[in-house]
Amino acid sequence: MPGWRNMLHITPGYLGPNALPVPEMKKGVVPVGSNLEFGMNFYFEKGDPTQDISGKYYRSFADGKIAIELYGVIAENYAMSDSVRDERIARDFDGKGIAIGDLYFSTLIQLVKGRKFPDTMVRMVGRTASGGHLDAARHSDSPGYFFDFSFSKDYACRNEKMSFMPYASFGFYSWQTNDELNLQNDAFMYGVGADLKYSDWTWSNSISGYSGYKHERDQPMVYTFELNRKLKKNAIRLQYLYGIRDWKYQSIKLSYVINLKSK
């Protein structure tokens, strides 16, 4: 008789919000500089309200031709209802607890910039299996990776302080599962969005997602609104995420970005 681990569904629709989230879109350009970012995230879903603290380190090299990122959820607080716990076949008795998240490490490479062809960047990301509480169906306890290409074109407006930038991306996402016949799930990644910049403010709207092939709530799609405000030295970000398909959460994220001086 198979154990309980084999009964779990290692897909975004049957795990917590930080297990297999839709990756944040990139916009065709490797930003120059280095920074630390800390965020407080609030997820709203009937039967699974969740809060977490996240962190990210970013640094570019060679005048923005290449960059690295390290990011993940530092701690996640969750409180599942009995019905959600049972649907996910979780073994957490009361459905409540605190879990650490997976660690992601990525490399960004600028392929094209400042030419007639849209600015183009490639991103390659690995995900560790450091996320805890598989018994509570919070994380997948399995590694994964993804890569994607992103493109953008910046258009100046009559007002010199304002600009408009559409962007798009496509790529490939793969993660390990517990299915003995299909040990990994492969997905096509996609996204499209646009930025409106005015002075120190940036408004962003995008739709992104990925499509797994097992059809077990493994095709999440998310709408994201983001408001970014540059301060004198640092920056703040406010994001609202709305799960359109499979990933059913609504989320509010508030982040503070600390710009570091490059040596």
Coordinates of C-alpha atoms in Angstrom, one line a residue:
M1 CA 0.0 0.0 0.0
P2 CA 1.5 3.4 -1.0
G3 CA 2.4 5.8 1.8
W4 CA 0.8 9.2 2.4
R5 CA 3.6 11.0 0.5
N6 CA 2.5 9.2 -2.7
M7 CA -1.1 10.5 -2.2
L8 CA -0.1 14.2 -2.2
H9 CA -0.4 16.3 -5.3
I10 CA 2.8 18.2 -5.9
T11 CA 1.2 21.0 -7.8
P12 CA 0.4 24.7 -7.0
G13 CA -3.3 24.0 -6.6
Y14 CA -2.8 21.5 -3.8
L15 CA 0.0 23.2 -1.8
G16 CA 0.5 26.4 0.1
P17 CA 1.0 29.8 -1.8
N18 CA 4.8 29.6 -1.6
A19 CA 5.3 26.1 -2.7
L20 CA 5.2 26.5 -6.5
P21 CA 4.2 30.2 -7.1
V22 CA 4.2 31.8 -10.6
P23 CA 7.6 33.4 -10.9
E24 CA 7.8 37.2 -10.8
M25 CA 8.2 38.5 -14.4
K26 CA 11.4 40.1 -15.6
K27 CA 11.3 42.9 -18.1
G28 CA 14.2 42.4 -20.6
V29 CA 16.7 44.5 -18.8
V30 CA 19.3 43.6 -16.1
P31 CA 19.2 46.5 -13.6
V32 CA 22.5 48.0 -12.6
G33 CA 23.5 48.0 -8.9
S34 CA 23.0 45.9 -5.8
N35 CA 20.3 45.8 -3.2
L36 CA 18.6 44.0 -0.4
E37 CA 14.8 43.6 -0.3
F38 CA 12.6 42.6 2.6
G39 CA 8.9 42.0 2.3
M40 CA 5.8 41.3 4.3
N41 CA 3.2 39.2 2.3
F42 CA -0.4 38.5 3.1
Y43 CA -2.3 35.8 1.3
F44 CA -6.1 35.7 1.4
E45 CA -7.9 32.5 0.6
K46 CA -10.9 30.8 2.3
G47 CA -9.6 28.1 4.6
D48 CA -5.9 29.0 4.2
P49 CA -5.0 32.6 5.3
T50 CA -1.2 32.9 5.2
Q51 CA 1.4 35.5 6.1
D52 CA 5.1 35.5 5.5
I53 CA 8.4 37.4 5.6
S54 CA 10.6 37.2 2.5
G55 CA 14.1 38.4 1.5
K56 CA 16.2 38.9 -1.6
Y57 CA 19.7 39.9 -2.5
Y58 CA 20.6 41.2 -5.9
R59 CA 23.8 42.3 -7.5
S60 CA 24.8 43.1 -11.1
F61 CA 28.3 42.8 -12.6
A62 CA 30.1 44.1 -15.8
D63 CA 28.0 47.2 -16.1
G64 CA 24.7 45.4 -16.0
K65 CA 25.6 42.6 -18.5
I66 CA 25.1 39.9 -15.8
A67 CA 23.5 39.7 -12.4
I68 CA 22.8 37.2 -9.6
E69 CA 19.8 36.9 -7.2
L70 CA 19.2 34.9 -4.0
Y71 CA 15.7 35.0 -2.6
G72 CA 13.1 33.1 -0.7
V73 CA 10.6 33.0 2.2
I74 CA 12.2 33.4 5.6
A75 CA 9.2 32.3 7.6
E76 CA 5.6 31.5 6.7
N77 CA 2.7 31.5 9.2
Y78 CA -0.4 29.4 8.1
A79 CA -3.8 28.3 9.5
M80 CA -5.7 25.8 7.3
S81 CA -9.3 24.8 7.9
D82 CA -10.1 21.2 8.3
S83 CA -11.6 21.0 4.8
V84 CA -8.5 22.5 3.1
R85 CA -6.2 20.2 5.2
D86 CA -8.2 17.1 4.2
E87 CA -8.4 18.1 0.5
R88 CA -4.6 18.4 0.4
I89 CA -4.2 15.1 2.3
A90 CA -2.1 16.9 4.8
R91 CA -1.1 15.2 8.1
D92 CA -0.9 18.4 10.1
F93 CA -3.4 17.8 13.0
D94 CA -4.6 21.3 13.7
G95 CA -3.6 22.8 10.3
K96 CA -1.5 25.6 11.9
G97 CA 2.2 26.3 12.1
I98 CA 5.2 28.2 10.9
A99 CA 7.4 26.9 8.0
I100 CA 10.5 28.1 6.2
G101 CA 10.5 28.4 2.5
D102 CA 12.5 27.3 -0.5
L103 CA 15.7 29.2 -1.5
Y104 CA 16.0 30.3 -5.1
F105 CA 19.2 31.3 -6.8
S106 CA 19.3 32.9 -10.3
T107 CA 21.6 34.3 -13.0
L108 CA 20.5 37.0 -15.3
I109 CA 22.3 37.7 -18.6
Q110 CA 21.7 40.7 -20.9
L111 CA 21.5 39.6 -24.5
V112 CA 20.4 42.7 -26.3
K113 CA 20.1 46.3 -25.1
G114 CA 19.7 49.7 -26.7
R115 CA 19.1 48.5 -30.2
K116 CA 16.2 48.5 -32.6
F117 CA 15.4 44.9 -31.5
P118 CA 13.7 44.9 -28.1
D119 CA 15.9 44.7 -25.0
T120 CA 16.3 41.0 -24.3
M121 CA 17.4 39.1 -21.2
V122 CA 17.7 35.5 -20.2
R123 CA 17.1 34.2 -16.6
M124 CA 18.1 30.8 -15.2
V125 CA 16.8 29.8 -11.8
G126 CA 17.3 26.9 -9.5
R127 CA 15.1 26.1 -6.5
T128 CA 16.3 24.1 -3.5
A129 CA 14.2 21.7 -1.4
S130 CA 14.7 23.6 1.8
G131 CA 11.0 24.4 2.2
G132 CA 9.5 22.7 5.3
H133 CA 6.3 21.1 6.4
L134 CA 5.6 18.7 3.6
D135 CA 3.3 16.9 6.0
A136 CA 1.2 20.1 6.1
A137 CA 1.3 20.4 2.2
R138 CA 3.0 23.8 2.6
H139 CA 6.0 23.1 0.3
S140 CA 7.0 20.4 -2.2
D141 CA 10.2 19.2 -0.5
S142 CA 11.6 18.7 -4.0
P143 CA 14.0 20.7 -6.2
G144 CA 13.1 22.5 -9.5
Y145 CA 14.4 24.9 -12.0
F146 CA 13.1 27.3 -14.7
F147 CA 14.5 29.6 -17.3
D148 CA 12.9 32.3 -19.5
F149 CA 13.5 35.0 -22.0
S150 CA 12.0 38.4 -21.5
F151 CA 11.7 41.3 -23.9
S152 CA 10.8 45.0 -23.5
K153 CA 10.7 48.3 -25.5
D154 CA 10.7 51.7 -23.8
Y155 CA 8.7 54.5 -25.4
A156 CA 9.1 58.1 -24.4
C157 CA 6.0 60.3 -24.0
R158 CA 5.6 64.0 -24.8
N159 CA 6.0 64.6 -21.1
E160 CA 9.7 64.0 -20.5
K161 CA 9.1 62.6 -17.1
M162 CA 6.8 59.9 -18.5
S163 CA 7.5 56.7 -20.4
F164 CA 5.6 53.6 -21.4
M165 CA 7.2 50.1 -21.6
P166 CA 5.4 46.9 -22.7
Y167 CA 7.1 43.6 -22.0
A168 CA 6.6 39.9 -22.5
S169 CA 8.3 36.6 -21.6
F170 CA 8.3 32.9 -22.3
G171 CA 10.2 30.0 -20.8
F172 CA 10.2 26.5 -19.3
Y173 CA 9.6 25.4 -15.7
S174 CA 10.3 21.9 -14.3
W175 CA 9.9 20.5 -10.8
Q176 CA 10.2 17.0 -9.2
T177 CA 7.0 15.2 -8.2
N178 CA 6.1 12.1 -6.2
D179 CA 4.6 10.3 -9.3
E180 CA 6.6 7.1 -9.8
L181 CA 5.7 7.0 -13.5
N182 CA 6.3 10.7 -14.2
L183 CA 9.0 11.9 -11.8
Q184 CA 8.9 15.5 -13.0
N185 CA 6.3 18.0 -14.3
D186 CA 7.2 20.2 -17.2
A187 CA 5.5 23.5 -17.9
F188 CA 5.5 26.3 -20.5
M189 CA 6.0 29.7 -18.8
Y190 CA 4.5 32.9 -20.2
G191 CA 3.7 36.5 -19.3
V192 CA 2.8 39.9 -20.7
G193 CA 2.6 43.3 -19.1
A194 CA 3.3 47.0 -19.3
D195 CA 4.9 49.7 -17.2
L196 CA 3.9 53.3 -17.0
K197 CA 6.7 55.5 -15.4
Y198 CA 6.3 59.1 -14.2
S199 CA 9.1 60.7 -12.3
D200 CA 9.9 58.4 -9.4
W201 CA 6.7 56.4 -9.7
T202 CA 6.2 53.2 -11.7
W203 CA 2.8 51.5 -12.3
S204 CA 2.9 47.9 -13.6
N205 CA 0.2 45.5 -14.7
S206 CA 0.9 42.0 -15.9
I207 CA -0.6 38.5 -16.4
S208 CA 1.7 35.5 -16.1
G209 CA 1.6 31.8 -15.5
Y210 CA 2.8 28.4 -16.5
S211 CA 1.1 25.3 -17.8
G212 CA 2.0 21.9 -16.5
Y213 CA 1.0 18.8 -18.5
K214 CA -0.6 16.6 -15.7
H215 CA -3.8 18.7 -15.4
E216 CA -3.8 18.4 -11.6
R217 CA -4.2 22.1 -10.8
D218 CA -0.8 22.6 -12.3
Q219 CA -1.6 25.5 -14.7
P220 CA -1.6 28.6 -12.5
M221 CA -2.3 32.1 -13.9
V222 CA -1.9 35.3 -11.9
Y223 CA -2.7 39.0 -12.5
T224 CA -0.2 41.3 -10.8
F225 CA -0.5 45.1 -10.1
E226 CA 2.6 46.8 -8.8
L227 CA 3.3 50.3 -7.6
N228 CA 7.0 51.2 -7.2
R229 CA 8.2 54.5 -5.6
K230 CA 11.9 55.5 -5.6
L231 CA 13.0 57.3 -2.5
K232 CA 16.1 59.4 -2.0
K233 CA 18.3 56.3 -1.6
N234 CA 16.0 53.3 -1.4
A235 CA 12.6 52.3 -2.7
I236 CA 9.3 50.8 -1.7
R237 CA 7.1 48.3 -3.6
L238 CA 3.4 47.5 -3.2
Q239 CA 2.0 44.5 -5.1
Y240 CA -1.4 43.0 -5.4
L241 CA -1.7 39.5 -6.9
Y242 CA -5.0 37.9 -8.0
G243 CA -5.0 34.2 -8.7
I244 CA -7.0 33.6 -11.9
R245 CA -6.5 29.8 -12.2
D246 CA -5.3 27.0 -10.0
W247 CA -3.4 29.3 -7.7
K248 CA -6.5 30.8 -6.0
Y249 CA -5.0 33.2 -3.5
Q250 CA -5.3 37.0 -3.4
S251 CA -2.1 38.6 -2.0
I252 CA -0.9 42.0 -0.9
K253 CA 2.9 42.4 -0.7
L254 CA 4.8 45.4 0.8
S255 CA 8.5 45.5 0.3
Y256 CA 11.4 47.8 1.2
V257 CA 14.4 47.9 -1.1
I258 CA 17.8 49.0 0.4
N259 CA 20.2 50.0 -2.3
L260 CA 23.8 49.1 -1.5
K261 CA 26.8 51.0 -2.5
S262 CA 28.9 49.1 -5.1
K263 CA 32.6 49.0 -4.4

